[in-house]
Amino acid sequence: MSHEDIDAQDNVSTAGHFVLLGFSDLPNLQGFLSGLFAIMYLAVLIGNSLIILIIRLDPALHRPMYFFLANFSSLEICYVSVTLPRILFNLWTQRRTISRLACATQLCFFLVLGTTECFLLAVMSYDRYVAICNPLHYALLMSPRRCAQLAAGSWLGGIPVQIGQMCQIFSLHFCNSNQIEHFFCDIPPILKLACGDTSAHEVSVYVVVMLVAAVPFILILASYSKIISTILRLPTAKGRAKAFSTCSSHLLVVVLFFGSASMTYFRPKSSHSAGTDKLLSLFYTIVTPMLNPMIYSLRNKDVIAALRRVFLKTQSPGSP
């Protein structure tokens, strides 16, 4: 760690920067980690961009399910770009300082996009619910206008609440240290630096998490309970298998994202450890967005068929 990383620890409430310790406790792995995270970032960008491109180019995928999947892939690119470039910068330069404004901005975008992911996963489960449980009204309930409204609501719905939460967190006085035991600005490690009793702020965080994460998760569970009940009543095994295949990918993403995120935000501050928080955060900030393209493409026959058609079209003699 450079000498600048140890400065300004006496009265951080007046300091203009924090120090993201990140993976400084693994000095011998800095080169390996920078290479690993660079590969993961490229995988996220290429995989999700490929899904967006395939959905845009193939008319067979111009359906609500894939409209939301394209939105979700766009979101994953934005979500990872909030944290990973900063991680790579810190690893490459070994300069871990981040200004108070930059830290607040990173936290705000992280919270807003995380909320969008919760809402969008709930919307995608609603789309599957309507398709399987109410197919005769699917075209009416999931019209292009309704899909656009649901997508816009997912992207914009969390902005006011999360901006308010970010402002509340950064209105605290930080007097213990300016060193954040994490690789990006997140609520649990920042609250650890605050002076005095932060129980009221912890309660506020729990309330917000309940609104933007627990409520969508409950709606997802309710949708899938109806979906599974309907699928089990289908007369043919082939029909049941096809219905399950369209839902299994989404359900796997839900488990990965909500499982790791809930273990981070629903634990009390006293039980947080830097190592555990970092490991859990890696799952819902980097690993899940990286796996999503593989989950949705390898488990989705429509996407595989569309990818094959696009590939054959580009390889045909008449193609430019």
GROMACS .gro file of C-alpha atoms in nm:
model
  320
    1MET     CA    1   0.000   0.000   0.000
    2SER     CA    2   0.140   0.344  -0.087
    3HIS     CA    3   0.195   0.611   0.179
    4GLU     CA    4  -0.108   0.812   0.063
    5ASP     CA    5  -0.334   0.522   0.157
    6ILE     CA    6  -0.258   0.565   0.525
    7ASP     CA    7  -0.309   0.941   0.552
    8ALA     CA    8  -0.605   1.137   0.684
    9GLN     CA    9  -0.743   0.898   0.945
   10ASP     CA   10  -0.795   1.135   1.237
   11ASN     CA   11  -1.103   1.330   1.138
   12VAL     CA   12  -1.247   1.191   0.820
   13SER     CA   13  -1.565   1.397   0.841
   14THR     CA   14  -1.355   1.686   0.705
   15ALA     CA   15  -1.146   1.474   0.468
   16GLY     CA   16  -1.207   1.490   0.096
   17HIS     CA   17  -1.132   1.127   0.019
   18PHE     CA   18  -1.158   0.766   0.126
   19VAL     CA   19  -0.924   0.474   0.068
   20LEU     CA   20  -1.060   0.159  -0.097
   21LEU     CA   21  -0.845  -0.116   0.053
   22GLY     CA   22  -0.984  -0.369  -0.194
   23PHE     CA   23  -0.744  -0.660  -0.225
   24SER     CA   24  -0.444  -0.486  -0.066
   25ASP     CA   25  -0.420  -0.774   0.183
   26LEU     CA   26  -0.318  -1.000  -0.111
   27PRO     CA   27  -0.002  -0.824  -0.237
   28ASN     CA   28   0.132  -1.129  -0.419
   29LEU     CA   29  -0.189  -1.172  -0.621
   30GLN     CA   30  -0.228  -0.819  -0.760
   31GLY     CA   31  -0.117  -0.918  -1.111
   32PHE     CA   32  -0.328  -1.233  -1.114
   33LEU     CA   33  -0.637  -1.047  -0.986
   34SER     CA   34  -0.601  -0.765  -1.239
   35GLY     CA   35  -0.582  -1.019  -1.523
   36LEU     CA   36  -0.875  -1.219  -1.384
   37PHE     CA   37  -1.099  -0.915  -1.342
   38ALA     CA   38  -1.005  -0.783  -1.687
   39ILE     CA   39  -1.109  -1.116  -1.842
   40MET     CA   40  -1.433  -1.115  -1.640
   41TYR     CA   41  -1.513  -0.759  -1.751
   42LEU     CA   42  -1.456  -0.851  -2.116
   43ALA     CA   43  -1.675  -1.158  -2.071
   44VAL     CA   44  -1.957  -0.942  -1.929
   45LEU     CA   45  -1.929  -0.685  -2.209
   46ILE     CA   46  -1.901  -0.937  -2.494
   47GLY     CA   47  -2.158  -1.187  -2.363
   48ASN     CA   48  -2.430  -0.935  -2.284
   49SER     CA   49  -2.364  -0.728  -2.597
   50LEU     CA   50  -2.397  -1.046  -2.805
   51ILE     CA   51  -2.738  -1.121  -2.652
   52ILE     CA   52  -2.856  -0.764  -2.723
   53LEU     CA   53  -2.730  -0.788  -3.084
   54ILE     CA   54  -2.892  -1.127  -3.147
   55ILE     CA   55  -3.228  -1.010  -3.011
   56ARG     CA   56  -3.213  -0.696  -3.224
   57LEU     CA   57  -3.116  -0.877  -3.545
   58ASP     CA   58  -3.345  -1.181  -3.528
   59PRO     CA   59  -3.716  -1.106  -3.586
   60ALA     CA   60  -3.812  -1.433  -3.417
   61LEU     CA   61  -3.694  -1.285  -3.087
   62HIS     CA   62  -3.897  -0.965  -3.116
   63ARG     CA   63  -4.123  -1.075  -2.832
   64PRO     CA   64  -4.177  -0.937  -2.479
   65MET     CA   65  -3.966  -1.207  -2.313
   66TYR     CA   66  -3.661  -1.114  -2.520
   67PHE     CA   67  -3.734  -0.740  -2.503
   68PHE     CA   68  -3.691  -0.768  -2.125
   69LEU     CA   69  -3.387  -0.992  -2.168
   70ALA     CA   70  -3.223  -0.725  -2.387
   71ASN     CA   71  -3.299  -0.467  -2.118
   72PHE     CA   72  -3.154  -0.700  -1.858
   73SER     CA   73  -2.833  -0.751  -2.056
   74SER     CA   74  -2.799  -0.372  -2.101
   75LEU     CA   75  -2.847  -0.333  -1.727
   76GLU     CA   76  -2.577  -0.590  -1.649
   77ILE     CA   77  -2.325  -0.399  -1.860
   78CYS     CA   78  -2.408  -0.075  -1.675
   79TYR     CA   79  -2.415  -0.247  -1.335
   80VAL     CA   80  -2.070  -0.403  -1.372
   81SER     CA   81  -1.925  -0.083  -1.520
   82VAL     CA   82  -2.001   0.100  -1.195
   83THR     CA   83  -1.750  -0.111  -1.000
   84LEU     CA   84  -1.513  -0.314  -1.219
   85PRO     CA   85  -1.327  -0.031  -1.402
   86ARG     CA   86  -1.248   0.124  -1.063
   87ILE     CA   87  -1.126  -0.212  -0.930
   88LEU     CA   88  -0.899  -0.253  -1.232
   89PHE     CA   89  -0.768   0.104  -1.195
   90ASN     CA   90  -0.683   0.042  -0.830
   91LEU     CA   91  -0.506  -0.286  -0.911
   92TRP     CA   92  -0.310  -0.146  -1.205
   93THR     CA   93  -0.198   0.180  -1.042
   94GLN     CA   94  -0.204   0.079  -0.672
   95ARG     CA   95  -0.369   0.418  -0.607
   96ARG     CA   96  -0.667   0.336  -0.389
   97THR     CA   97  -0.787   0.682  -0.291
   98ILE     CA   98  -1.132   0.790  -0.404
   99SER     CA   99  -1.284   1.132  -0.348
  100ARG     CA  100  -1.589   1.170  -0.128
  101LEU     CA  101  -1.793   1.286  -0.430
  102ALA     CA  102  -1.675   0.998  -0.648
  103CYS     CA  103  -1.754   0.750  -0.369
  104ALA     CA  104  -2.104   0.896  -0.325
  105THR     CA  105  -2.161   0.889  -0.703
  106GLN     CA  106  -2.047   0.527  -0.728
  107LEU     CA  107  -2.272   0.425  -0.438
  108CYS     CA  108  -2.570   0.609  -0.590
  109PHE     CA  109  -2.535   0.443  -0.931
  110PHE     CA  110  -2.472   0.106  -0.768
  111LEU     CA  111  -2.789   0.132  -0.557
  112VAL     CA  112  -3.006   0.265  -0.841
  113LEU     CA  113  -2.893  -0.005  -1.086
  114GLY     CA  114  -2.923  -0.274  -0.818
  115THR     CA  115  -3.281  -0.161  -0.759
  116THR     CA  116  -3.344  -0.172  -1.134
  117GLU     CA  117  -3.220  -0.532  -1.139
  118CYS     CA  118  -3.464  -0.629  -0.861
  119PHE     CA  119  -3.756  -0.463  -1.041
  120LEU     CA  120  -3.662  -0.601  -1.382
  121LEU     CA  121  -3.632  -0.957  -1.249
  122ALA     CA  122  -3.981  -0.917  -1.102
  123VAL     CA  123  -4.115  -0.787  -1.435
  124MET     CA  124  -3.957  -1.081  -1.619
  125SER     CA  125  -4.127  -1.323  -1.379
  126TYR     CA  126  -4.459  -1.143  -1.440
  127ASP     CA  127  -4.408  -1.185  -1.815
  128ARG     CA  128  -4.357  -1.561  -1.768
  129TYR     CA  129  -4.660  -1.575  -1.536
  130VAL     CA  130  -4.886  -1.415  -1.797
  131ALA     CA  131  -4.745  -1.631  -2.079
  132ILE     CA  132  -4.798  -1.959  -1.893
  133CYS     CA  133  -5.096  -1.891  -1.666
  134ASN     CA  134  -5.297  -1.653  -1.885
  135PRO     CA  135  -5.187  -1.719  -2.246
  136LEU     CA  136  -5.515  -1.609  -2.408
  137HIS     CA  137  -5.469  -1.254  -2.276
  138TYR     CA  138  -5.092  -1.242  -2.322
  139ALA     CA  139  -5.095  -1.016  -2.631
  140LEU     CA  140  -5.322  -0.768  -2.453
  141LEU     CA  141  -5.148  -0.770  -2.113
  142MET     CA  142  -4.797  -0.759  -2.261
  143SER     CA  143  -4.851  -0.517  -2.549
  144PRO     CA  144  -4.549  -0.319  -2.674
  145ARG     CA  145  -4.671  -0.011  -2.488
  146ARG     CA  146  -4.715  -0.205  -2.162
  147CYS     CA  147  -4.370  -0.362  -2.200
  148ALA     CA  148  -4.212  -0.019  -2.253
  149GLN     CA  149  -4.392   0.113  -1.944
  150LEU     CA  150  -4.276  -0.181  -1.730
  151ALA     CA  151  -3.917  -0.144  -1.852
  152ALA     CA  152  -3.916   0.233  -1.791
  153GLY     CA  153  -4.063   0.184  -1.445
  154SER     CA  154  -3.788  -0.068  -1.365
  155TRP     CA  155  -3.512   0.168  -1.477
  156LEU     CA  156  -3.650   0.481  -1.313
  157GLY     CA  157  -3.846   0.351  -1.014
  158GLY     CA  158  -3.558   0.332  -0.767
  159ILE     CA  159  -3.393   0.666  -0.844
  160PRO     CA  160  -3.569   0.889  -0.583
  161VAL     CA  161  -3.539   0.638  -0.298
  162GLN     CA  162  -3.176   0.550  -0.361
  163ILE     CA  163  -3.063   0.910  -0.409
  164GLY     CA  164  -3.225   0.983  -0.072
  165GLN     CA  165  -3.049   0.686   0.087
  166MET     CA  166  -2.713   0.788  -0.056
  167CYS     CA  167  -2.755   1.143   0.078
  168GLN     CA  168  -2.849   1.005   0.419
  169ILE     CA  169  -2.540   0.781   0.433
  170PHE     CA  170  -2.304   1.062   0.335
  171SER     CA  171  -2.459   1.304   0.583
  172LEU     CA  172  -2.296   1.094   0.857
  173HIS     CA  173  -1.973   1.197   1.030
  174PHE     CA  174  -1.684   0.960   0.970
  175CYS     CA  175  -1.427   0.976   1.246
  176ASN     CA  176  -1.290   0.624   1.291
  177SER     CA  177  -1.091   0.590   0.970
  178ASN     CA  178  -1.108   0.676   0.602
  179GLN     CA  179  -1.020   0.323   0.495
  180ILE     CA  180  -1.310   0.132   0.336
  181GLU     CA  181  -1.259  -0.243   0.377
  182HIS     CA  182  -1.403  -0.317   0.036
  183PHE     CA  183  -1.330  -0.288  -0.336
  184PHE     CA  184  -1.607  -0.034  -0.402
  185CYS     CA  185  -1.823   0.209  -0.206
  186ASP     CA  186  -2.105   0.005  -0.053
  187ILE     CA  187  -2.332   0.073   0.244
  188PRO     CA  188  -2.212  -0.187   0.502
  189PRO     CA  189  -1.838  -0.094   0.492
  190ILE     CA  190  -1.917   0.279   0.486
  191LEU     CA  191  -2.145   0.251   0.789
  192LYS     CA  192  -1.856   0.088   0.977
  193LEU     CA  193  -1.664   0.415   0.951
  194ALA     CA  194  -1.940   0.630   1.099
  195CYS     CA  195  -1.915   0.786   1.445
  196GLY     CA  196  -2.154   0.695   1.723
  197ASP     CA  197  -2.473   0.494   1.701
  198THR     CA  198  -2.585   0.412   1.346
  199SER     CA  199  -2.876   0.186   1.440
  200ALA     CA  200  -3.131   0.432   1.297
  201HIS     CA  201  -2.947   0.430   0.965
  202GLU     CA  202  -2.929   0.051   0.970
  203VAL     CA  203  -3.306   0.036   1.018
  204SER     CA  204  -3.347   0.280   0.729
  205VAL     CA  205  -3.130   0.055   0.509
  206TYR     CA  206  -3.339  -0.250   0.605
  207VAL     CA  207  -3.662  -0.066   0.520
  208VAL     CA  208  -3.532   0.040   0.180
  209VAL     CA  209  -3.403  -0.311   0.107
  210MET     CA  210  -3.744  -0.451   0.200
  211LEU     CA  211  -3.911  -0.213  -0.046
  212VAL     CA  212  -3.675  -0.250  -0.341
  213ALA     CA  213  -3.555  -0.610  -0.298
  214ALA     CA  214  -3.773  -0.815  -0.062
  215VAL     CA  215  -4.105  -0.703  -0.217
  216PRO     CA  216  -3.994  -0.787  -0.576
  217PHE     CA  217  -3.856  -1.118  -0.450
  218ILE     CA  218  -4.189  -1.203  -0.285
  219LEU     CA  219  -4.369  -1.115  -0.610
  220ILE     CA  220  -4.128  -1.343  -0.799
  221LEU     CA  221  -4.199  -1.628  -0.557
  222ALA     CA  222  -4.575  -1.570  -0.590
  223SER     CA  223  -4.547  -1.571  -0.972
  224TYR     CA  224  -4.347  -1.892  -0.976
  225SER     CA  225  -4.578  -2.068  -0.733
  226LYS     CA  226  -4.860  -2.001  -0.981
  227ILE     CA  227  -4.638  -2.092  -1.277
  228ILE     CA  228  -4.528  -2.424  -1.128
  229SER     CA  229  -4.886  -2.508  -1.030
  230THR     CA  230  -5.000  -2.441  -1.387
  231ILE     CA  231  -4.713  -2.635  -1.545
  232LEU     CA  232  -4.782  -2.942  -1.333
  233ARG     CA  233  -5.138  -2.946  -1.466
  234LEU     CA  234  -5.029  -2.950  -1.831
  235PRO     CA  235  -5.140  -3.272  -2.001
  236THR     CA  236  -4.817  -3.365  -2.182
  237ALA     CA  237  -4.462  -3.416  -2.057
  238LYS     CA  238  -4.331  -3.226  -2.361
  239GLY     CA  239  -4.544  -2.924  -2.272
  240ARG     CA  240  -4.425  -2.931  -1.913
  241ALA     CA  241  -4.061  -2.958  -2.021
  242LYS     CA  242  -4.093  -2.664  -2.261
  243ALA     CA  243  -4.262  -2.446  -1.999
  244PHE     CA  244  -3.999  -2.531  -1.736
  245SER     CA  245  -3.717  -2.457  -1.981
  246THR     CA  246  -3.843  -2.102  -2.042
  247CYS     CA  247  -3.848  -2.032  -1.667
  248SER     CA  248  -3.548  -2.221  -1.530
  249SER     CA  249  -3.288  -1.973  -1.660
  250HIS     CA  250  -3.463  -1.676  -1.503
  251LEU     CA  251  -3.516  -1.862  -1.176
  252LEU     CA  252  -3.146  -1.953  -1.156
  253VAL     CA  253  -3.045  -1.586  -1.204
  254VAL     CA  254  -3.294  -1.484  -0.933
  255VAL     CA  255  -3.145  -1.730  -0.684
  256LEU     CA  256  -2.786  -1.621  -0.756
  257PHE     CA  257  -2.857  -1.249  -0.734
  258PHE     CA  258  -3.102  -1.232  -0.446
  259GLY     CA  259  -2.927  -1.503  -0.246
  260SER     CA  260  -2.587  -1.330  -0.233
  261ALA     CA  261  -2.728  -0.977  -0.201
  262SER     CA  262  -2.966  -1.061   0.084
  263MET     CA  263  -2.683  -1.218   0.287
  264THR     CA  264  -2.497  -0.888   0.259
  265TYR     CA  265  -2.775  -0.641   0.338
  266PHE     CA  266  -2.990  -0.831   0.588
  267ARG     CA  267  -2.710  -0.903   0.834
  268PRO     CA  268  -2.655  -0.656   1.123
  269LYS     CA  269  -2.345  -0.437   1.105
  270SER     CA  270  -2.183  -0.620   1.397
  271SER     CA  271  -2.177  -0.951   1.208
  272HIS     CA  272  -2.016  -0.812   0.892
  273SER     CA  273  -1.662  -0.919   0.811
  274ALA     CA  274  -1.456  -0.767   0.531
  275GLY     CA  275  -1.367  -1.103   0.374
  276THR     CA  276  -1.725  -1.233   0.369
  277ASP     CA  277  -1.863  -0.904   0.237
  278LYS     CA  278  -1.610  -0.900  -0.047
  279LEU     CA  279  -1.683  -1.260  -0.143
  280LEU     CA  280  -2.061  -1.211  -0.143
  281SER     CA  281  -2.031  -0.884  -0.333
  282LEU     CA  282  -1.824  -1.051  -0.603
  283PHE     CA  283  -2.118  -1.282  -0.671
  284TYR     CA  284  -2.389  -1.024  -0.724
  285THR     CA  285  -2.172  -0.750  -0.878
  286ILE     CA  286  -1.947  -0.949  -1.113
  287VAL     CA  287  -1.999  -1.327  -1.121
  288THR     CA  288  -2.377  -1.325  -1.181
  289PRO     CA  289  -2.362  -1.065  -1.465
  290MET     CA  290  -2.082  -1.269  -1.623
  291LEU     CA  291  -2.281  -1.595  -1.601
  292ASN     CA  292  -2.613  -1.448  -1.719
  293PRO     CA  293  -2.537  -1.466  -2.095
  294MET     CA  294  -2.430  -1.831  -2.060
  295ILE     CA  295  -2.734  -1.913  -1.845
  296TYR     CA  296  -2.978  -1.755  -2.087
  297SER     CA  297  -2.812  -1.875  -2.409
  298LEU     CA  298  -2.712  -2.231  -2.320
  299ARG     CA  299  -3.050  -2.303  -2.159
  300ASN     CA  300  -3.264  -2.130  -2.423
  301LYS     CA  301  -3.327  -2.305  -2.754
  302ASP     CA  302  -3.466  -1.988  -2.917
  303VAL     CA  303  -3.148  -1.792  -2.841
  304ILE     CA  304  -2.926  -2.078  -2.964
  305ALA     CA  305  -3.131  -2.106  -3.286
  306ALA     CA  306  -3.114  -1.727  -3.338
  307LEU     CA  307  -2.739  -1.729  -3.278
  308ARG     CA  308  -2.702  -2.005  -3.538
  309ARG     CA  309  -2.913  -1.811  -3.791
  310VAL     CA  310  -2.714  -1.490  -3.740
  311PHE     CA  311  -2.386  -1.682  -3.769
  312LEU     CA  312  -2.495  -1.860  -4.090
  313LYS     CA  313  -2.615  -1.531  -4.237
  314THR     CA  314  -2.277  -1.368  -4.177
  315GLN     CA  315  -2.100  -1.672  -4.331
  316SER     CA  316  -2.319  -1.691  -4.643
  317PRO     CA  317  -2.154  -1.590  -4.975
  318GLY     CA  318  -2.394  -1.302  -5.028
  319SER     CA  319  -2.322  -1.139  -4.695
  320PRO     CA  320  -2.096  -0.832  -4.691
   0.00000   0.00000   0.00000
